[in-house]
């Protein structure tokens, strides 16, 4: 069997009108418009199997949303191949959207003036969801996401977390095989985030729903995803398991020491340069240590290193023993 999602050599360049500052440039601009090309997605490839749940992350402007928009058929790619569940997203739109669900955290597809439930009814109509299936899904989702209290309220009266849960339900009522979530937890409090994470995991487990999930929140990734794709400036910089990233890039270890005189010492070491046993020997020779703890870097620290290009640097450029 093939992959559920196949992306090969995907590119999207935006043409942006250059904005000049001075009057002279403005006048000149009237005659000759200048454009700048922004390579939002620049040759990205990956494959995702049915039932996988993949975290798609990268700094602001990395190209996450542009990729999601191409995958969901909202945007045409400039180059490359795209296949989702046997469809080419930007072709056969009508058939294709029945197979997918899309949630944009920063945009709602709910009707602001109508009670939430009526937006759901509209989805039933648009997607031609059989009544039985609709009721089954609605009942299940509303219960899982704890929405009984506000389902009859107009959307404009909902909190962000409530509205987001509404958007998720609206996108999943037709039981899509693939769901794209673009920052579904942005701006939410911990409780709402947990509800959404639990729900996404549940859908993946019980329905084998294939999921791509963009986020800024490392907790989302660690709690929900098995696999991580990191992009930066339109390029893929990592694709693998979360465990792998930890072992592969966790060269930086932090040692916390409690000294005999009661003071605390914290030092960070690059274990590629100095093996840990040597580090320990040196520390014990140097200090009167009462207690010691060695800490692995957090996943978000590792990812920050990847974004900032530090993992690609030569080991010499990173200090060995330093305070
Ligand atoms: N409609 C657009 N027109 C021009 N440039 C855009 C447009 N949408 C996004 N961009 C630019 O493309 C790059 C990638 O944007 P985006 O895909 O939204 O990144 P992300 O979701 O990772 O923050 C950014 O530099 C952004 O400014
Ligand atoms: Mg985005």
Tab-separated table of C-alpha atoms and ligand atoms in Angstrom:
chain	number	residue	atom	x	y	z
A	1	UNK	CA	0.000	0.000	0.000
A	2	UNK	CA	1.071	3.522	-0.695
A	3	UNK	CA	1.326	6.368	1.738
A	4	UNK	CA	-1.612	8.367	2.992
A	5	UNK	CA	0.245	11.596	2.340
A	6	UNK	CA	2.997	12.020	-0.222
A	7	UNK	CA	4.804	15.268	-0.760
A	8	UNK	CA	7.692	15.556	-3.163
A	9	UNK	CA	9.729	18.601	-4.087
A	10	UNK	CA	6.942	20.909	-2.958
A	11	UNK	CA	7.491	24.613	-3.618
A	12	UNK	CA	5.496	27.769	-3.080
A	13	UNK	CA	6.969	31.156	-3.803
A	14	UNK	CA	5.117	34.368	-3.064
A	15	UNK	CA	5.646	37.435	-5.161
A	16	UNK	CA	5.616	40.460	-2.921
A	17	UNK	CA	5.417	44.044	-4.117
A	18	UNK	CA	8.392	45.870	-2.674
A	19	UNK	CA	7.502	48.840	-0.544
A	20	UNK	CA	9.864	51.717	-0.976
A	21	UNK	CA	10.283	54.380	1.632
A	22	UNK	CA	11.223	57.695	0.069
A	23	UNK	CA	9.136	59.944	-2.161
A	24	UNK	CA	11.491	59.475	-5.082
A	25	UNK	CA	11.171	55.724	-4.821
A	26	UNK	CA	7.402	56.044	-4.590
A	27	UNK	CA	7.354	58.144	-7.751
A	28	UNK	CA	9.610	55.702	-9.501
A	29	UNK	CA	7.417	52.902	-8.172
A	30	UNK	CA	4.552	54.303	-10.201
A	31	UNK	CA	6.396	53.485	-13.354
A	32	UNK	CA	8.189	50.360	-12.447
A	33	UNK	CA	6.915	48.009	-9.758
A	34	UNK	CA	9.543	46.027	-7.994
A	35	UNK	CA	8.880	42.552	-6.724
A	36	UNK	CA	10.558	40.366	-4.252
A	37	UNK	CA	10.261	36.592	-4.264
A	38	UNK	CA	9.652	34.949	-0.932
A	39	UNK	CA	10.400	31.226	-0.898
A	40	UNK	CA	7.740	30.202	1.616
A	41	UNK	CA	8.077	26.492	0.860
A	42	UNK	CA	11.263	25.562	-0.890
A	43	UNK	CA	11.573	21.949	-1.977
A	44	UNK	CA	9.973	19.954	0.827
A	45	UNK	CA	9.433	16.191	0.668
A	46	UNK	CA	7.943	13.706	3.131
A	47	UNK	CA	5.669	10.694	3.314
A	48	UNK	CA	3.123	9.893	6.001
A	49	UNK	CA	1.459	6.532	6.559
A	50	UNK	CA	-2.147	5.981	7.472
A	51	UNK	CA	-2.703	6.427	11.188
A	52	UNK	CA	0.434	8.460	11.816
A	53	UNK	CA	0.308	11.574	13.940
A	54	UNK	CA	2.993	14.035	12.928
A	55	UNK	CA	4.020	17.287	14.583
A	56	UNK	CA	4.929	19.885	11.985
A	57	UNK	CA	6.918	22.642	13.589
A	58	UNK	CA	9.225	25.514	12.822
A	59	UNK	CA	9.750	29.152	13.781
A	60	UNK	CA	7.396	31.913	12.652
A	61	UNK	CA	7.348	32.262	8.893
A	62	UNK	CA	8.944	28.846	8.338
A	63	UNK	CA	6.269	27.811	5.845
A	64	UNK	CA	4.007	25.626	8.005
A	65	UNK	CA	0.703	27.253	7.138
A	66	UNK	CA	1.607	27.495	3.460
A	67	UNK	CA	2.304	23.754	3.438
A	68	UNK	CA	-0.971	23.001	5.236
A	69	UNK	CA	-2.865	25.193	2.763
A	70	UNK	CA	-1.368	23.286	-0.162
A	71	UNK	CA	-2.131	19.954	1.492
A	72	UNK	CA	-5.719	20.964	2.081
A	73	UNK	CA	-6.136	22.215	-1.494
A	74	UNK	CA	-6.562	25.900	-0.637
A	75	UNK	CA	-3.349	26.888	-2.424
A	76	UNK	CA	-1.759	25.670	-5.637
A	77	UNK	CA	1.847	24.600	-5.359
A	78	UNK	CA	4.313	26.195	-7.761
A	79	UNK	CA	6.191	22.964	-8.139
A	80	UNK	CA	6.265	19.456	-6.790
A	81	UNK	CA	3.951	16.514	-6.285
A	82	UNK	CA	1.186	16.233	-3.734
A	83	UNK	CA	-0.981	13.251	-2.956
A	84	UNK	CA	-3.401	12.770	-0.071
A	85	UNK	CA	-5.447	9.594	0.168
A	86	UNK	CA	-5.136	9.108	-3.579
A	87	UNK	CA	-6.216	12.658	-4.399
A	88	UNK	CA	-4.324	15.598	-5.763
A	89	UNK	CA	-5.549	18.248	-3.316
A	90	UNK	CA	-5.933	21.213	-5.674
A	91	UNK	CA	-7.814	19.082	-8.224
A	92	UNK	CA	-11.184	17.374	-7.629
A	93	UNK	CA	-11.817	19.800	-4.779
A	94	UNK	CA	-15.373	18.695	-4.152
A	95	UNK	CA	-14.520	15.034	-3.734
A	96	UNK	CA	-11.281	15.753	-1.938
A	97	UNK	CA	-12.682	17.856	0.904
A	98	UNK	CA	-14.936	14.977	1.925
A	99	UNK	CA	-11.795	13.058	2.842
A	100	UNK	CA	-10.128	15.682	4.944
A	101	UNK	CA	-10.696	17.975	7.877
A	102	UNK	CA	-8.906	21.274	8.374
A	103	UNK	CA	-8.661	23.366	11.519
A	104	UNK	CA	-6.978	26.762	11.515
A	105	UNK	CA	-6.451	28.011	15.039
A	106	UNK	CA	-6.314	31.604	13.869
A	107	UNK	CA	-9.447	31.464	11.754
A	108	UNK	CA	-12.907	30.115	12.406
A	109	UNK	CA	-15.231	28.409	9.981
A	110	UNK	CA	-18.135	28.808	12.398
A	111	UNK	CA	-20.873	31.349	11.898
A	112	UNK	CA	-20.308	34.111	14.414
A	113	UNK	CA	-24.009	34.955	14.828
A	114	UNK	CA	-25.490	31.483	15.043
A	115	UNK	CA	-25.606	29.113	17.965
A	116	UNK	CA	-22.742	26.624	17.674
A	117	UNK	CA	-25.114	23.732	17.028
A	118	UNK	CA	-26.415	25.425	13.881
A	119	UNK	CA	-22.934	25.594	12.391
A	120	UNK	CA	-22.748	21.850	12.984
A	121	UNK	CA	-26.107	21.352	11.243
A	122	UNK	CA	-24.723	23.335	8.322
A	123	UNK	CA	-21.751	20.969	8.120
A	124	UNK	CA	-24.144	18.037	8.019
A	125	UNK	CA	-25.818	19.641	5.035
A	126	UNK	CA	-22.624	20.667	3.210
A	127	UNK	CA	-20.934	17.298	3.625
A	128	UNK	CA	-24.152	15.298	3.222
A	129	UNK	CA	-23.480	13.446	6.450
A	130	UNK	CA	-26.123	10.751	7.056
A	131	UNK	CA	-28.322	11.662	10.047
A	132	UNK	CA	-27.291	8.618	12.061
A	133	UNK	CA	-23.589	9.185	11.555
A	134	UNK	CA	-24.027	12.887	12.349
A	135	UNK	CA	-25.789	12.208	15.624
A	136	UNK	CA	-23.316	9.559	16.631
A	137	UNK	CA	-20.310	11.794	15.978
A	138	UNK	CA	-21.893	14.888	17.472
A	139	UNK	CA	-22.830	13.101	20.654
A	140	UNK	CA	-19.399	11.517	21.011
A	141	UNK	CA	-17.398	14.680	20.264
A	142	UNK	CA	-19.492	16.957	22.447
A	143	UNK	CA	-19.008	14.572	25.323
A	144	UNK	CA	-15.279	14.096	24.770
A	145	UNK	CA	-14.664	17.823	24.507
A	146	UNK	CA	-17.008	18.705	27.333
A	147	UNK	CA	-19.199	21.043	25.294
A	148	UNK	CA	-22.713	20.400	26.623
A	149	UNK	CA	-22.867	23.756	28.390
A	150	UNK	CA	-22.303	26.022	25.419
A	151	UNK	CA	-23.486	24.210	22.312
A	152	UNK	CA	-26.610	26.396	22.088
A	153	UNK	CA	-24.759	29.680	22.543
A	154	UNK	CA	-23.932	32.005	19.667
A	155	UNK	CA	-20.310	31.640	18.637
A	156	UNK	CA	-19.520	35.291	19.374
A	157	UNK	CA	-20.229	34.666	23.050
A	158	UNK	CA	-17.793	31.769	23.333
A	159	UNK	CA	-14.335	31.887	24.857
A	160	UNK	CA	-11.414	31.147	22.541
A	161	UNK	CA	-11.071	27.640	23.967
A	162	UNK	CA	-14.769	26.926	23.495
A	163	UNK	CA	-14.734	28.318	19.970
A	164	UNK	CA	-11.686	26.210	19.082
A	165	UNK	CA	-13.391	23.061	20.325
A	166	UNK	CA	-16.368	24.044	18.173
A	167	UNK	CA	-14.120	24.428	15.147
A	168	UNK	CA	-12.553	21.029	15.749
A	169	UNK	CA	-15.938	19.332	15.933
A	170	UNK	CA	-17.134	21.138	12.794
A	171	UNK	CA	-14.059	19.891	10.921
A	172	UNK	CA	-14.462	16.282	12.052
A	173	UNK	CA	-18.209	15.612	11.901
A	174	UNK	CA	-17.893	13.999	8.472
A	175	UNK	CA	-15.304	11.488	9.787
A	176	UNK	CA	-12.401	12.511	7.561
A	177	UNK	CA	-9.507	10.087	7.162
A	178	UNK	CA	-6.941	12.879	7.308
A	179	UNK	CA	-6.997	15.981	9.478
A	180	UNK	CA	-4.741	19.027	9.289
A	181	UNK	CA	-4.506	21.109	12.422
A	182	UNK	CA	-2.782	24.470	12.080
A	183	UNK	CA	-2.030	25.777	15.578
A	184	UNK	CA	-5.169	24.421	17.245
A	185	UNK	CA	-3.901	25.267	20.723
A	186	UNK	CA	-2.672	28.808	20.084
A	187	UNK	CA	-3.613	31.198	22.848
A	188	UNK	CA	-5.406	28.597	24.934
A	189	UNK	CA	-5.048	27.911	28.633
A	190	UNK	CA	-3.590	24.646	29.889
A	191	UNK	CA	-6.967	23.022	30.554
A	192	UNK	CA	-8.305	23.728	27.066
A	193	UNK	CA	-5.007	22.581	25.553
A	194	UNK	CA	-5.205	19.300	27.432
A	195	UNK	CA	-8.759	18.680	26.219
A	196	UNK	CA	-7.751	19.247	22.628
A	197	UNK	CA	-4.643	17.078	22.919
A	198	UNK	CA	-6.683	14.274	24.448
A	199	UNK	CA	-9.246	14.524	21.692
A	200	UNK	CA	-6.681	14.502	18.883
A	201	UNK	CA	-5.003	11.469	20.392
A	202	UNK	CA	-8.329	9.722	20.808
A	203	UNK	CA	-9.302	10.288	17.159
A	204	UNK	CA	-5.943	9.001	16.032
A	205	UNK	CA	-6.177	5.895	18.187
A	206	UNK	CA	-9.773	4.870	17.706
A	207	UNK	CA	-10.362	5.953	14.106
A	208	UNK	CA	-6.826	5.593	12.761
A	209	UNK	CA	-7.148	9.206	11.613
A	210	UNK	CA	-3.955	10.463	9.992
A	211	UNK	CA	-2.990	13.776	11.517
A	212	UNK	CA	-0.615	16.640	10.785
A	213	UNK	CA	-0.397	19.121	13.563
A	214	UNK	CA	1.441	22.438	13.606
A	215	UNK	CA	2.133	24.117	16.913
A	216	UNK	CA	4.470	26.337	18.862
A	217	UNK	CA	3.891	24.380	22.005
A	218	UNK	CA	6.456	21.693	22.760
A	219	UNK	CA	4.081	20.082	25.234
A	220	UNK	CA	1.686	19.472	22.349
A	221	UNK	CA	4.436	17.676	20.498
A	222	UNK	CA	5.693	15.614	23.390
A	223	UNK	CA	2.228	14.609	24.520
A	224	UNK	CA	0.559	13.985	21.177
A	225	UNK	CA	2.967	13.200	18.361
A	226	UNK	CA	5.152	10.216	17.572
A	227	UNK	CA	6.984	11.841	14.759
A	228	UNK	CA	8.324	15.303	14.222
A	229	UNK	CA	9.005	17.233	11.041
A	230	UNK	CA	10.862	20.487	11.566
A	231	UNK	CA	10.991	23.122	8.868
A	232	UNK	CA	12.902	26.359	8.763
A	233	UNK	CA	12.925	28.983	5.984
A	234	UNK	CA	10.881	26.716	3.754
A	235	UNK	CA	13.251	23.750	4.067
A	236	UNK	CA	12.920	20.541	6.007
A	237	UNK	CA	15.610	20.336	8.657
A	238	UNK	CA	14.490	17.295	10.625
A	239	UNK	CA	12.218	14.323	10.117
A	240	UNK	CA	12.178	11.548	12.656
A	241	UNK	CA	10.959	10.361	16.012
A	242	UNK	CA	10.990	12.520	19.082
A	243	UNK	CA	13.141	10.012	20.928
A	244	UNK	CA	15.653	10.071	18.121
A	245	UNK	CA	15.941	13.822	18.235
A	246	UNK	CA	16.637	13.656	21.934
A	247	UNK	CA	19.477	11.171	21.590
A	248	UNK	CA	20.837	12.623	18.373
A	249	UNK	CA	21.015	16.204	19.519
A	250	UNK	CA	21.256	15.921	23.245
A	251	UNK	CA	24.943	16.622	23.397
A	252	UNK	CA	24.505	19.392	25.871
A	253	UNK	CA	24.223	18.323	29.488
A	254	UNK	CA	23.682	20.528	32.471
A	255	UNK	CA	25.174	19.638	35.827
A	256	UNK	CA	23.637	21.050	38.981
A	257	UNK	CA	25.772	20.862	42.077
A	258	UNK	CA	25.081	21.569	45.689
A	259	UNK	CA	28.386	22.383	47.390
A	260	UNK	CA	29.471	21.700	50.966
A	261	UNK	CA	29.216	25.410	51.790
A	262	UNK	CA	25.544	25.389	50.751
A	263	UNK	CA	25.946	27.297	47.481
A	264	UNK	CA	24.635	26.038	44.144
A	265	UNK	CA	26.642	25.684	40.950
A	266	UNK	CA	25.148	25.090	37.508
A	267	UNK	CA	27.351	24.272	34.521
A	268	UNK	CA	26.672	23.126	30.984
A	269	UNK	CA	28.910	20.801	29.001
A	270	UNK	CA	29.188	19.614	25.454
A	271	UNK	CA	29.640	15.859	25.775
A	272	UNK	CA	30.933	15.612	22.221
A	273	UNK	CA	33.972	17.555	23.341
A	274	UNK	CA	34.466	16.333	26.875
A	275	UNK	CA	33.171	12.891	27.874
A	276	UNK	CA	30.938	12.934	30.909
A	277	UNK	CA	33.303	10.834	33.048
A	278	UNK	CA	36.057	13.406	32.505
A	279	UNK	CA	33.675	16.201	33.339
A	280	UNK	CA	32.758	14.502	36.593
A	281	UNK	CA	36.382	13.886	37.511
A	282	UNK	CA	37.227	17.537	36.956
A	283	UNK	CA	34.239	18.758	38.927
A	284	UNK	CA	34.969	16.534	41.900
A	285	UNK	CA	38.591	17.698	41.889
A	286	UNK	CA	37.550	21.336	41.707
A	287	UNK	CA	34.626	21.501	44.132
A	288	UNK	CA	33.561	20.072	47.451
A	289	UNK	CA	30.367	18.529	46.183
A	290	UNK	CA	27.580	17.508	48.485
A	291	UNK	CA	25.010	16.557	45.872
A	292	UNK	CA	24.984	16.453	42.076
A	293	UNK	CA	22.401	16.052	39.305
A	294	UNK	CA	22.914	15.677	35.551
A	295	UNK	CA	20.089	17.095	33.436
A	296	UNK	CA	19.247	16.273	29.837
A	297	UNK	CA	18.205	19.232	27.717
A	298	UNK	CA	14.485	19.771	27.257
A	299	UNK	CA	13.119	19.052	23.829
A	300	UNK	CA	12.377	22.733	23.238
A	301	UNK	CA	15.974	23.667	23.996
A	302	UNK	CA	17.147	21.122	21.440
A	303	UNK	CA	14.709	22.418	18.873
A	304	UNK	CA	15.759	25.995	19.520
A	305	UNK	CA	19.319	24.865	18.822
A	306	UNK	CA	18.216	23.352	15.536
A	307	UNK	CA	16.340	26.507	14.505
A	308	UNK	CA	19.306	28.652	15.292
A	309	UNK	CA	21.666	26.412	13.389
A	310	UNK	CA	23.740	25.519	16.410
A	311	UNK	CA	23.530	21.761	15.893
A	312	UNK	CA	25.152	22.160	12.510
A	313	UNK	CA	28.105	23.986	13.996
A	314	UNK	CA	31.476	22.485	14.526
A	315	UNK	CA	32.071	21.254	18.046
A	316	UNK	CA	34.945	23.740	18.412
A	317	UNK	CA	32.579	26.653	18.352
A	318	UNK	CA	30.832	25.448	21.452
A	319	UNK	CA	32.719	25.880	24.675
A	320	UNK	CA	33.722	22.850	26.677
A	321	UNK	CA	33.703	23.398	30.409
A	322	UNK	CA	32.177	26.768	31.141
A	323	UNK	CA	30.209	28.280	33.938
B	1	LIG	N1	-0.273	35.372	1.109
B	1	LIG	C1	1.030	35.632	1.255
B	1	LIG	N2	1.645	36.539	0.489
B	1	LIG	C2	2.950	36.802	0.613
B	1	LIG	N3	3.758	36.193	1.511
B	1	LIG	C3	3.205	35.288	2.335
B	1	LIG	C4	1.809	34.955	2.265
B	1	LIG	N4	1.553	34.011	3.194
B	1	LIG	C5	2.717	33.765	3.826
B	1	LIG	N5	3.703	34.515	3.318
B	1	LIG	C6	5.129	34.495	3.722
B	1	LIG	O1	5.600	33.183	3.490
B	1	LIG	C7	6.428	32.746	4.564
B	1	LIG	C8	5.827	31.504	5.211
B	1	LIG	O2	4.611	31.847	5.853
B	1	LIG	P1	3.724	30.776	6.638
B	1	LIG	O3	3.538	29.592	5.778
B	1	LIG	O4	2.509	31.482	7.102
B	1	LIG	O5	4.677	30.403	7.867
B	1	LIG	P2	4.348	29.750	9.292
B	1	LIG	O6	2.957	29.210	9.241
B	1	LIG	O7	5.400	28.690	9.462
B	1	LIG	O8	4.514	30.850	10.305
B	1	LIG	C9	6.560	33.937	5.502
B	1	LIG	O9	7.723	34.619	5.166
B	1	LIG	C10	5.329	34.743	5.194
B	1	LIG	O10	5.561	36.098	5.461
B	2	LIG	MG1	1.317	29.602	10.427
